[in-house]
């Protein structure tokens, strides 16, 4: 009887804490905190006050992701026409925001570079080629890449890839030359150079794709990817190195499923992967960003409410919606969904507050 009474007291206190936490913030403040957790893709190579993205930034959007081509019509520009246009564009985006806006891009080199040579940017070789050319070449080429980003007003690069080239038939990383090599030693060596050169230019780097995508066969852009039988602990070595040496501010999750790590959810939505493994075991204290939540590995299996709830509860701090599909998701949909989940206590407000603190702490380093 006494134990039951104690349990009731604990539950009541927990309810009170949650209620007081909610009451400490207005609806508008909570919505702005949610907005800060979102990185959004959009169409347009300039911005004006009537644009939805302008209003989103005004309302506290945390970041944008830019692309060169319109995915629905590759003959059209989505965001990047040339270096001069991009510089003006990013400055105008930054000017809208009361806080520092995260302006992101995928600029790895090789097949994944949104800033192209024909548009006035430095051509960057793929990672596998850079690793063959040696450290001096790597320093020079990544110095040029970082300078391009800084001069263009980009302050966040979704790179480098620290996946190990384990499966030679891997369709998304290895065969496309996106990995620096099979050994963690090589991957750490060249990705460290990449990260260091970005940091010199005040650009935040992002290690990807946690907990490792190099042993998979399929591409999570197109569907479910199971790495249960191929993944090994050695794929964590680059992350362990960067975390232990305090050289990483941001890590991106992978939409991969590993039954040995979590028998229910893919990594992006997994508390066991994102909190128990990455936070508790590897001691990562920075910002965890999802891979694009519209990729089919997620969107074909979970609706928006499930995706947002699971991702946030798993420990993801920033939610990426690249809007590279014909059916874009807008900020209001995301904010309204998360806010309603907070009210129903499916998502803890404490998770939102914690994510905002992590984002603020990261951004303060790169002023």
Short mmCIF file of C-alpha atoms in Angstrom, two decimals:
data_model
loop_
_atom_site.label_atom_id
_atom_site.label_comp_id
_atom_site.label_asym_id
_atom_site.label_seq_id
_atom_site.Cartn_x
_atom_site.Cartn_y
_atom_site.Cartn_z
CA UNK A 1 0.00 0.00 0.00
CA UNK A 2 2.83 2.35 0.93
CA UNK A 3 4.58 1.61 -2.40
CA UNK A 4 1.42 2.43 -4.35
CA UNK A 5 1.14 5.72 -2.47
CA UNK A 6 4.75 6.61 -3.30
CA UNK A 7 4.18 5.81 -6.99
CA UNK A 8 1.12 8.10 -7.02
CA UNK A 9 3.15 10.93 -5.48
CA UNK A 10 5.92 10.49 -8.07
CA UNK A 11 3.41 10.49 -10.94
CA UNK A 12 1.66 13.56 -9.54
CA UNK A 13 4.97 15.44 -9.16
CA UNK A 14 5.96 14.49 -12.70
CA UNK A 15 2.62 15.80 -13.99
CA UNK A 16 3.10 19.04 -12.03
CA UNK A 17 6.62 19.57 -13.43
CA UNK A 18 5.36 19.08 -17.01
CA UNK A 19 2.41 21.40 -16.41
CA UNK A 20 4.59 24.12 -14.88
CA UNK A 21 7.09 23.76 -17.74
CA UNK A 22 4.31 24.27 -20.29
CA UNK A 23 2.92 27.25 -18.39
CA UNK A 24 6.36 28.89 -18.24
CA UNK A 25 6.21 29.48 -22.00
CA UNK A 26 3.58 31.07 -24.21
CA UNK A 27 2.24 29.26 -27.29
CA UNK A 28 4.22 31.63 -29.50
CA UNK A 29 7.45 30.95 -27.59
CA UNK A 30 6.98 27.19 -27.90
CA UNK A 31 6.22 27.50 -31.61
CA UNK A 32 9.39 29.55 -32.13
CA UNK A 33 11.42 26.92 -30.27
CA UNK A 34 9.95 24.22 -32.52
CA UNK A 35 10.69 26.33 -35.61
CA UNK A 36 14.34 26.63 -34.56
CA UNK A 37 14.59 22.83 -34.78
CA UNK A 38 13.61 22.77 -38.48
CA UNK A 39 15.81 22.97 -41.59
CA UNK A 40 13.68 23.51 -44.68
CA UNK A 41 14.21 23.32 -48.42
CA UNK A 42 12.29 25.72 -50.69
CA UNK A 43 12.19 27.04 -54.25
CA UNK A 44 13.54 30.47 -55.14
CA UNK A 45 16.81 32.23 -55.95
CA UNK A 46 15.78 35.50 -54.30
CA UNK A 47 13.44 36.37 -51.46
CA UNK A 48 10.82 39.04 -50.74
CA UNK A 49 8.41 39.69 -47.81
CA UNK A 50 5.50 37.94 -49.55
CA UNK A 51 7.38 34.63 -49.82
CA UNK A 52 6.50 31.80 -47.46
CA UNK A 53 10.17 31.23 -46.65
CA UNK A 54 10.52 34.91 -45.65
CA UNK A 55 7.64 34.49 -43.18
CA UNK A 56 9.06 31.20 -41.93
CA UNK A 57 12.41 32.80 -41.14
CA UNK A 58 10.64 35.70 -39.43
CA UNK A 59 8.82 33.13 -37.30
CA UNK A 60 12.06 31.57 -36.10
CA UNK A 61 12.97 28.90 -38.68
CA UNK A 62 16.30 27.41 -37.63
CA UNK A 63 17.78 26.72 -41.03
CA UNK A 64 17.41 26.33 -44.77
CA UNK A 65 19.01 23.90 -47.20
CA UNK A 66 19.90 25.12 -50.70
CA UNK A 67 20.09 23.19 -53.98
CA UNK A 68 21.20 24.14 -57.45
CA UNK A 69 18.61 22.35 -59.62
CA UNK A 70 14.86 22.04 -59.26
CA UNK A 71 14.28 18.29 -58.70
CA UNK A 72 10.96 18.38 -60.56
CA UNK A 73 12.57 20.04 -63.60
CA UNK A 74 16.38 19.78 -63.80
CA UNK A 75 16.52 22.49 -66.47
CA UNK A 76 15.38 25.04 -63.86
CA UNK A 77 17.27 26.62 -60.97
CA UNK A 78 16.02 25.86 -57.46
CA UNK A 79 18.24 28.17 -55.37
CA UNK A 80 21.75 28.56 -56.86
CA UNK A 81 22.42 30.25 -60.20
CA UNK A 82 26.01 31.45 -59.70
CA UNK A 83 28.40 32.69 -57.04
CA UNK A 84 27.38 36.35 -57.14
CA UNK A 85 23.65 35.56 -56.99
CA UNK A 86 24.22 33.12 -54.09
CA UNK A 87 26.17 35.70 -52.08
CA UNK A 88 23.36 38.27 -52.39
CA UNK A 89 20.71 35.61 -51.74
CA UNK A 90 22.26 34.24 -48.53
CA UNK A 91 22.84 37.77 -47.20
CA UNK A 92 19.17 38.60 -47.77
CA UNK A 93 18.08 35.38 -46.03
CA UNK A 94 20.37 36.10 -43.07
CA UNK A 95 19.02 39.67 -42.82
CA UNK A 96 15.46 38.41 -42.22
CA UNK A 97 16.37 36.40 -39.13
CA UNK A 98 16.60 37.76 -35.58
CA UNK A 99 18.89 34.84 -34.76
CA UNK A 100 21.77 33.39 -36.76
CA UNK A 101 20.21 31.37 -39.58
CA UNK A 102 21.77 28.05 -40.49
CA UNK A 103 22.28 28.12 -44.27
CA UNK A 104 23.06 24.57 -45.33
CA UNK A 105 24.19 22.79 -48.46
CA UNK A 106 25.46 19.36 -49.56
CA UNK A 107 28.98 20.06 -50.79
CA UNK A 108 31.01 16.86 -50.49
CA UNK A 109 32.67 16.75 -53.89
CA UNK A 110 32.26 14.38 -56.82
CA UNK A 111 28.65 13.47 -57.51
CA UNK A 112 27.41 15.39 -54.44
CA UNK A 113 28.20 19.05 -54.99
CA UNK A 114 25.46 21.62 -55.37
CA UNK A 115 27.96 24.38 -56.21
CA UNK A 116 29.20 23.55 -59.70
CA UNK A 117 32.28 24.56 -61.68
CA UNK A 118 30.16 25.96 -64.52
CA UNK A 119 28.51 28.34 -62.03
CA UNK A 120 31.82 29.80 -60.86
CA UNK A 121 32.71 27.47 -57.97
CA UNK A 122 35.74 25.23 -57.41
CA UNK A 123 35.30 21.69 -58.74
CA UNK A 124 35.85 19.21 -55.90
CA UNK A 125 36.87 15.60 -56.62
CA UNK A 126 35.03 12.72 -54.97
CA UNK A 127 36.32 11.56 -51.57
CA UNK A 128 37.82 8.30 -52.88
CA UNK A 129 39.95 10.29 -55.38
CA UNK A 130 41.05 12.83 -52.75
CA UNK A 131 42.30 9.98 -50.54
CA UNK A 132 44.51 8.74 -53.41
CA UNK A 133 46.08 12.17 -53.94
CA UNK A 134 47.43 12.65 -50.43
CA UNK A 135 47.11 15.02 -47.49
CA UNK A 136 48.55 18.16 -49.12
CA UNK A 137 46.12 17.89 -52.00
CA UNK A 138 43.27 17.32 -49.55
CA UNK A 139 44.20 20.43 -47.54
CA UNK A 140 44.34 22.60 -50.64
CA UNK A 141 41.14 21.34 -52.23
CA UNK A 142 39.10 21.51 -49.01
CA UNK A 143 40.53 24.94 -48.27
CA UNK A 144 39.14 26.05 -51.65
CA UNK A 145 35.79 24.40 -50.93
CA UNK A 146 35.53 26.07 -47.51
CA UNK A 147 36.47 29.46 -48.99
CA UNK A 148 33.74 29.09 -51.64
CA UNK A 149 31.16 28.37 -48.93
CA UNK A 150 32.26 31.23 -46.69
CA UNK A 151 32.33 33.76 -49.53
CA UNK A 152 28.88 32.58 -50.63
CA UNK A 153 27.33 33.00 -47.17
CA UNK A 154 26.91 29.27 -46.48
CA UNK A 155 27.66 28.43 -42.83
CA UNK A 156 26.74 24.72 -42.71
CA UNK A 157 28.01 21.93 -44.95
CA UNK A 158 26.42 18.48 -44.75
CA UNK A 159 29.85 16.89 -45.08
CA UNK A 160 32.14 15.04 -44.70
CA UNK A 161 30.95 11.48 -45.15
CA UNK A 162 32.68 9.29 -42.54
CA UNK A 163 31.11 6.01 -43.71
CA UNK A 164 33.63 3.21 -44.25
CA UNK A 165 33.77 1.72 -47.76
CA UNK A 166 33.04 -1.80 -46.53
CA UNK A 167 30.56 -3.09 -49.11
CA UNK A 168 32.09 -2.62 -52.57
CA UNK A 169 28.61 -2.91 -54.12
CA UNK A 170 27.11 -0.22 -51.86
CA UNK A 171 24.91 1.86 -54.18
CA UNK A 172 24.70 5.14 -52.28
CA UNK A 173 28.20 5.63 -50.80
CA UNK A 174 30.94 3.32 -52.07
CA UNK A 175 30.26 2.97 -55.81
CA UNK A 176 29.76 6.76 -55.97
CA UNK A 177 33.16 7.42 -54.38
CA UNK A 178 31.70 9.24 -51.37
CA UNK A 179 33.87 7.42 -48.80
CA UNK A 180 37.54 8.12 -48.11
CA UNK A 181 38.28 4.42 -47.76
CA UNK A 182 37.65 1.10 -46.09
CA UNK A 183 39.85 1.72 -43.04
CA UNK A 184 38.79 4.06 -40.26
CA UNK A 185 42.38 5.39 -40.23
CA UNK A 186 42.04 6.78 -43.78
CA UNK A 187 38.51 8.05 -43.19
CA UNK A 188 39.58 9.85 -40.00
CA UNK A 189 42.69 11.33 -41.68
CA UNK A 190 40.91 12.91 -44.65
CA UNK A 191 37.64 13.81 -42.95
CA UNK A 192 39.68 15.59 -40.23
CA UNK A 193 41.31 17.76 -42.91
CA UNK A 194 37.87 18.50 -44.39
CA UNK A 195 36.42 19.47 -40.98
CA UNK A 196 39.45 21.60 -40.07
CA UNK A 197 39.35 23.60 -43.31
CA UNK A 198 35.62 24.25 -42.90
CA UNK A 199 36.16 25.41 -39.32
CA UNK A 200 38.84 27.89 -40.42
CA UNK A 201 36.18 29.53 -42.61
CA UNK A 202 33.54 29.52 -39.85
CA UNK A 203 31.52 26.77 -41.55
CA UNK A 204 29.88 24.06 -39.42
CA UNK A 205 30.63 20.55 -40.65
CA UNK A 206 28.31 17.55 -40.32
CA UNK A 207 29.58 13.98 -39.93
CA UNK A 208 27.34 11.50 -41.74
CA UNK A 209 25.65 8.97 -41.79
CA UNK A 210 25.39 7.71 -38.19
CA UNK A 211 25.76 4.88 -37.17
CA UNK A 212 27.27 3.93 -40.55
CA UNK A 213 25.96 3.48 -44.10
CA UNK A 214 29.03 2.00 -45.80
CA UNK A 215 28.17 -1.66 -45.27
CA UNK A 216 24.65 -1.40 -46.72
CA UNK A 217 23.62 -2.38 -50.22
CA UNK A 218 20.54 -0.27 -50.91
CA UNK A 219 19.88 3.48 -50.94
CA UNK A 220 17.57 4.89 -48.25
CA UNK A 221 16.37 7.59 -50.70
CA UNK A 222 14.33 4.86 -52.37
CA UNK A 223 13.24 2.59 -49.52
CA UNK A 224 14.02 0.49 -46.48
CA UNK A 225 17.69 -0.33 -45.84
CA UNK A 226 18.57 -3.19 -43.49
CA UNK A 227 22.21 -3.37 -42.28
CA UNK A 228 21.67 -5.96 -39.53
CA UNK A 229 23.88 -8.61 -41.14
CA UNK A 230 26.55 -6.27 -42.53
CA UNK A 231 27.13 -3.52 -39.93
CA UNK A 232 29.97 -3.78 -37.42
CA UNK A 233 31.22 -1.75 -34.44
CA UNK A 234 34.24 -0.51 -36.42
CA UNK A 235 31.87 1.81 -38.33
CA UNK A 236 31.63 3.86 -35.11
CA UNK A 237 35.40 4.51 -34.98
CA UNK A 238 35.37 7.83 -36.89
CA UNK A 239 32.58 9.14 -34.64
CA UNK A 240 34.42 7.99 -31.53
CA UNK A 241 37.59 9.79 -32.67
CA UNK A 242 35.85 13.10 -33.44
CA UNK A 243 33.80 13.05 -30.23
CA UNK A 244 36.72 12.09 -27.98
CA UNK A 245 38.85 14.86 -29.49
CA UNK A 246 36.06 17.46 -29.32
CA UNK A 247 36.17 18.04 -33.09
CA UNK A 248 32.51 17.63 -33.99
CA UNK A 249 29.54 19.96 -33.51
CA UNK A 250 26.95 18.23 -35.67
CA UNK A 251 26.17 14.64 -36.69
CA UNK A 252 23.56 13.40 -39.18
CA UNK A 253 21.52 10.25 -38.62
CA UNK A 254 21.04 7.56 -41.27
CA UNK A 255 17.73 5.98 -42.24
CA UNK A 256 19.16 2.49 -41.76
CA UNK A 257 17.69 -0.39 -39.76
CA UNK A 258 19.88 -2.58 -37.58
CA UNK A 259 18.07 -5.23 -35.58
CA UNK A 260 21.06 -5.64 -33.26
CA UNK A 261 20.85 -1.97 -32.24
CA UNK A 262 17.05 -1.55 -32.36
CA UNK A 263 14.65 -4.29 -33.46
CA UNK A 264 11.80 -1.83 -34.10
CA UNK A 265 12.98 1.49 -35.58
CA UNK A 266 15.53 2.77 -38.13
CA UNK A 267 18.37 4.83 -36.64
CA UNK A 268 16.77 8.23 -37.33
CA UNK A 269 13.78 7.32 -35.15
CA UNK A 270 15.60 5.18 -32.60
CA UNK A 271 16.13 6.21 -28.96
CA UNK A 272 18.47 3.22 -28.58
CA UNK A 273 20.71 4.49 -31.41
CA UNK A 274 20.47 8.26 -30.99
CA UNK A 275 20.43 8.52 -27.21
CA UNK A 276 21.68 5.28 -25.68
CA UNK A 277 24.46 4.71 -28.24
CA UNK A 278 25.39 8.20 -29.47
CA UNK A 279 24.76 10.24 -26.30
CA UNK A 280 25.40 7.78 -23.47
CA UNK A 281 27.96 5.37 -24.92
CA UNK A 282 29.88 7.68 -27.28
CA UNK A 283 29.27 10.84 -25.17
CA UNK A 284 28.22 13.12 -28.03
CA UNK A 285 26.98 16.44 -26.67
CA UNK A 286 26.44 18.37 -29.92
CA UNK A 287 23.55 18.78 -32.37
CA UNK A 288 22.03 15.70 -33.99
CA UNK A 289 20.30 16.41 -37.30
CA UNK A 290 18.12 13.94 -39.17
CA UNK A 291 18.77 12.99 -42.75
CA UNK A 292 15.98 14.20 -45.04
CA UNK A 293 12.75 12.98 -43.44
CA UNK A 294 11.02 12.85 -46.84
CA UNK A 295 13.28 10.07 -48.08
CA UNK A 296 11.28 6.92 -48.82
CA UNK A 297 12.97 4.85 -46.10
CA UNK A 298 10.99 7.02 -43.66
CA UNK A 299 8.06 8.57 -45.56
CA UNK A 300 6.82 5.24 -46.98
CA UNK A 301 6.58 3.70 -43.51
CA UNK A 302 5.63 6.54 -41.14
CA UNK A 303 3.23 9.49 -41.39
CA UNK A 304 4.29 13.01 -40.40
CA UNK A 305 3.04 12.78 -36.80
CA UNK A 306 4.80 9.45 -36.20
CA UNK A 307 8.01 10.66 -37.85
CA UNK A 308 8.21 13.89 -35.85
CA UNK A 309 7.27 12.27 -32.54
CA UNK A 310 9.69 9.37 -32.88
CA UNK A 311 12.55 11.52 -34.18
CA UNK A 312 12.32 14.09 -31.38
CA UNK A 313 11.82 11.48 -28.66
CA UNK A 314 14.80 9.53 -30.02
CA UNK A 315 17.07 12.54 -29.42
CA UNK A 316 17.14 14.29 -32.82
CA UNK A 317 17.63 18.07 -32.36
CA UNK A 318 17.13 19.35 -35.91
CA UNK A 319 14.61 18.02 -38.42
CA UNK A 320 15.54 18.19 -42.09
CA UNK A 321 12.85 18.50 -44.76
CA UNK A 322 14.68 19.12 -48.03
CA UNK A 323 11.46 19.42 -50.07
CA UNK A 324 13.00 17.68 -53.06
CA UNK A 325 9.69 16.03 -53.88
CA UNK A 326 6.58 17.14 -55.75
CA UNK A 327 4.71 17.38 -52.42
CA UNK A 328 6.55 19.88 -50.22
CA UNK A 329 5.94 20.07 -46.47
CA UNK A 330 5.56 23.52 -44.96
CA UNK A 331 6.73 24.82 -41.60
CA UNK A 332 3.20 25.30 -40.25
CA UNK A 333 2.39 21.60 -40.73
CA UNK A 334 5.52 20.65 -38.80
CA UNK A 335 5.05 23.19 -35.98
CA UNK A 336 1.33 22.47 -35.54
CA UNK A 337 1.94 18.72 -35.41
CA UNK A 338 4.72 18.98 -32.83
CA UNK A 339 2.80 21.54 -30.73
CA UNK A 340 -0.26 19.28 -30.57
CA UNK A 341 1.99 16.37 -29.55
CA UNK A 342 3.43 18.50 -26.74
CA UNK A 343 -0.09 19.33 -25.52
CA UNK A 344 -1.01 15.63 -25.51
CA UNK A 345 2.33 14.87 -23.79
CA UNK A 346 3.42 12.54 -26.59
CA UNK A 347 6.47 14.82 -26.90
CA UNK A 348 8.08 16.35 -23.83
CA UNK A 349 8.58 20.11 -23.88
CA UNK A 350 11.87 19.40 -22.15
CA UNK A 351 13.12 17.76 -25.37
CA UNK A 352 12.32 20.94 -27.30
CA UNK A 353 14.09 23.13 -24.71
CA UNK A 354 17.11 20.81 -24.67
CA UNK A 355 17.38 20.88 -28.48
CA UNK A 356 17.20 24.68 -28.52
CA UNK A 357 20.02 24.88 -25.97
CA UNK A 358 22.19 22.57 -28.07
CA UNK A 359 21.50 24.61 -31.23
CA UNK A 360 22.20 27.91 -29.46
CA UNK A 361 25.44 26.54 -28.00
CA UNK A 362 26.62 25.38 -31.44
CA UNK A 363 25.70 28.62 -33.19
CA UNK A 364 27.49 30.69 -30.52
CA UNK A 365 30.79 29.06 -31.56
CA UNK A 366 30.43 30.23 -35.16
CA UNK A 367 29.53 33.90 -34.88
#
